[in-house]
């Protein structure tokens, strides 16, 4: 008898786990985004997943692959944190610095190709997809002159992520 009750309860729990979950919908009827929580130690995985995705997109158009540059990564990290401090996504630092000045401050002596920024709760790949959907930001990613890339983010305790990508030649 006890065995039957145990089996029935187990089957009930298994079926409950199979029940599809309905996403919370916004006023527009679309699913609300879920917070993408970046855990300590995920930095390399996230960075290289984005780099691999960018290079796959570039290879599809016969463009050269990008490689990470530590100085561009530093410039991107500085700006991602600074956007959080300012609480606004824009290309100027709280000290009035431009993307060009930030990469120069980081020691980069090459040519700045472009800077992409985003304020979101989405993953790095969803952010890349959004950048690729717009002609002006897609042009930065797909610029044939680009050879190097810096990529960084800052995540607030609320889950909001400030992404920055910098490309150089």
JSON list of C-alpha atoms in Angstrom, two decimals, residues 4 8 26 32 38 40 45 58 63 68 78 83 93 97 105 108 113 116 119 123 132 139-142 151 159 169:
[
{"chain": "A", "resi": 4, "resn": "UNK", "atom": "CA", "xyz": [1.53, 2.51, -4.38]},
{"chain": "A", "resi": 8, "resn": "UNK", "atom": "CA", "xyz": [1.51, 7.72, -7.44]},
{"chain": "A", "resi": 26, "resn": "UNK", "atom": "CA", "xyz": [3.88, 42.53, -21.25]},
{"chain": "A", "resi": 32, "resn": "UNK", "atom": "CA", "xyz": [8.72, 39.90, -20.77]},
{"chain": "A", "resi": 38, "resn": "UNK", "atom": "CA", "xyz": [26.01, 36.42, -14.93]},
{"chain": "A", "resi": 40, "resn": "UNK", "atom": "CA", "xyz": [31.35, 34.74, -11.19]},
{"chain": "A", "resi": 45, "resn": "UNK", "atom": "CA", "xyz": [32.72, 31.73, -21.53]},
{"chain": "A", "resi": 58, "resn": "UNK", "atom": "CA", "xyz": [32.10, 37.98, -40.33]},
{"chain": "A", "resi": 63, "resn": "UNK", "atom": "CA", "xyz": [35.66, 39.15, -43.58]},
{"chain": "A", "resi": 68, "resn": "UNK", "atom": "CA", "xyz": [40.61, 40.24, -28.42]},
{"chain": "A", "resi": 78, "resn": "UNK", "atom": "CA", "xyz": [35.74, 51.15, -18.03]},
{"chain": "A", "resi": 83, "resn": "UNK", "atom": "CA", "xyz": [27.42, 53.96, -18.02]},
{"chain": "A", "resi": 93, "resn": "UNK", "atom": "CA", "xyz": [32.01, 59.09, -20.18]},
{"chain": "A", "resi": 97, "resn": "UNK", "atom": "CA", "xyz": [35.57, 61.27, -22.57]},
{"chain": "A", "resi": 105, "resn": "UNK", "atom": "CA", "xyz": [43.91, 56.11, -22.26]},
{"chain": "A", "resi": 108, "resn": "UNK", "atom": "CA", "xyz": [45.70, 51.39, -27.60]},
{"chain": "A", "resi": 113, "resn": "UNK", "atom": "CA", "xyz": [36.73, 51.58, -35.75]},
{"chain": "A", "resi": 116, "resn": "UNK", "atom": "CA", "xyz": [28.67, 49.60, -29.49]},
{"chain": "A", "resi": 119, "resn": "UNK", "atom": "CA", "xyz": [21.56, 48.69, -21.56]},
{"chain": "A", "resi": 123, "resn": "UNK", "atom": "CA", "xyz": [22.26, 37.79, -22.93]},
{"chain": "A", "resi": 132, "resn": "UNK", "atom": "CA", "xyz": [23.06, 43.15, -36.06]},
{"chain": "A", "resi": 139, "resn": "UNK", "atom": "CA", "xyz": [28.37, 48.27, -39.83]},
{"chain": "A", "resi": 140, "resn": "UNK", "atom": "CA", "xyz": [30.69, 48.45, -36.80]},
{"chain": "A", "resi": 141, "resn": "UNK", "atom": "CA", "xyz": [30.65, 44.67, -36.36]},
{"chain": "A", "resi": 142, "resn": "UNK", "atom": "CA", "xyz": [31.08, 43.99, -40.07]},
{"chain": "A", "resi": 151, "resn": "UNK", "atom": "CA", "xyz": [34.23, 43.46, -25.05]},
{"chain": "A", "resi": 159, "resn": "UNK", "atom": "CA", "xyz": [20.33, 42.29, -13.11]},
{"chain": "A", "resi": 169, "resn": "UNK", "atom": "CA", "xyz": [42.18, 48.34, -36.74]}
]
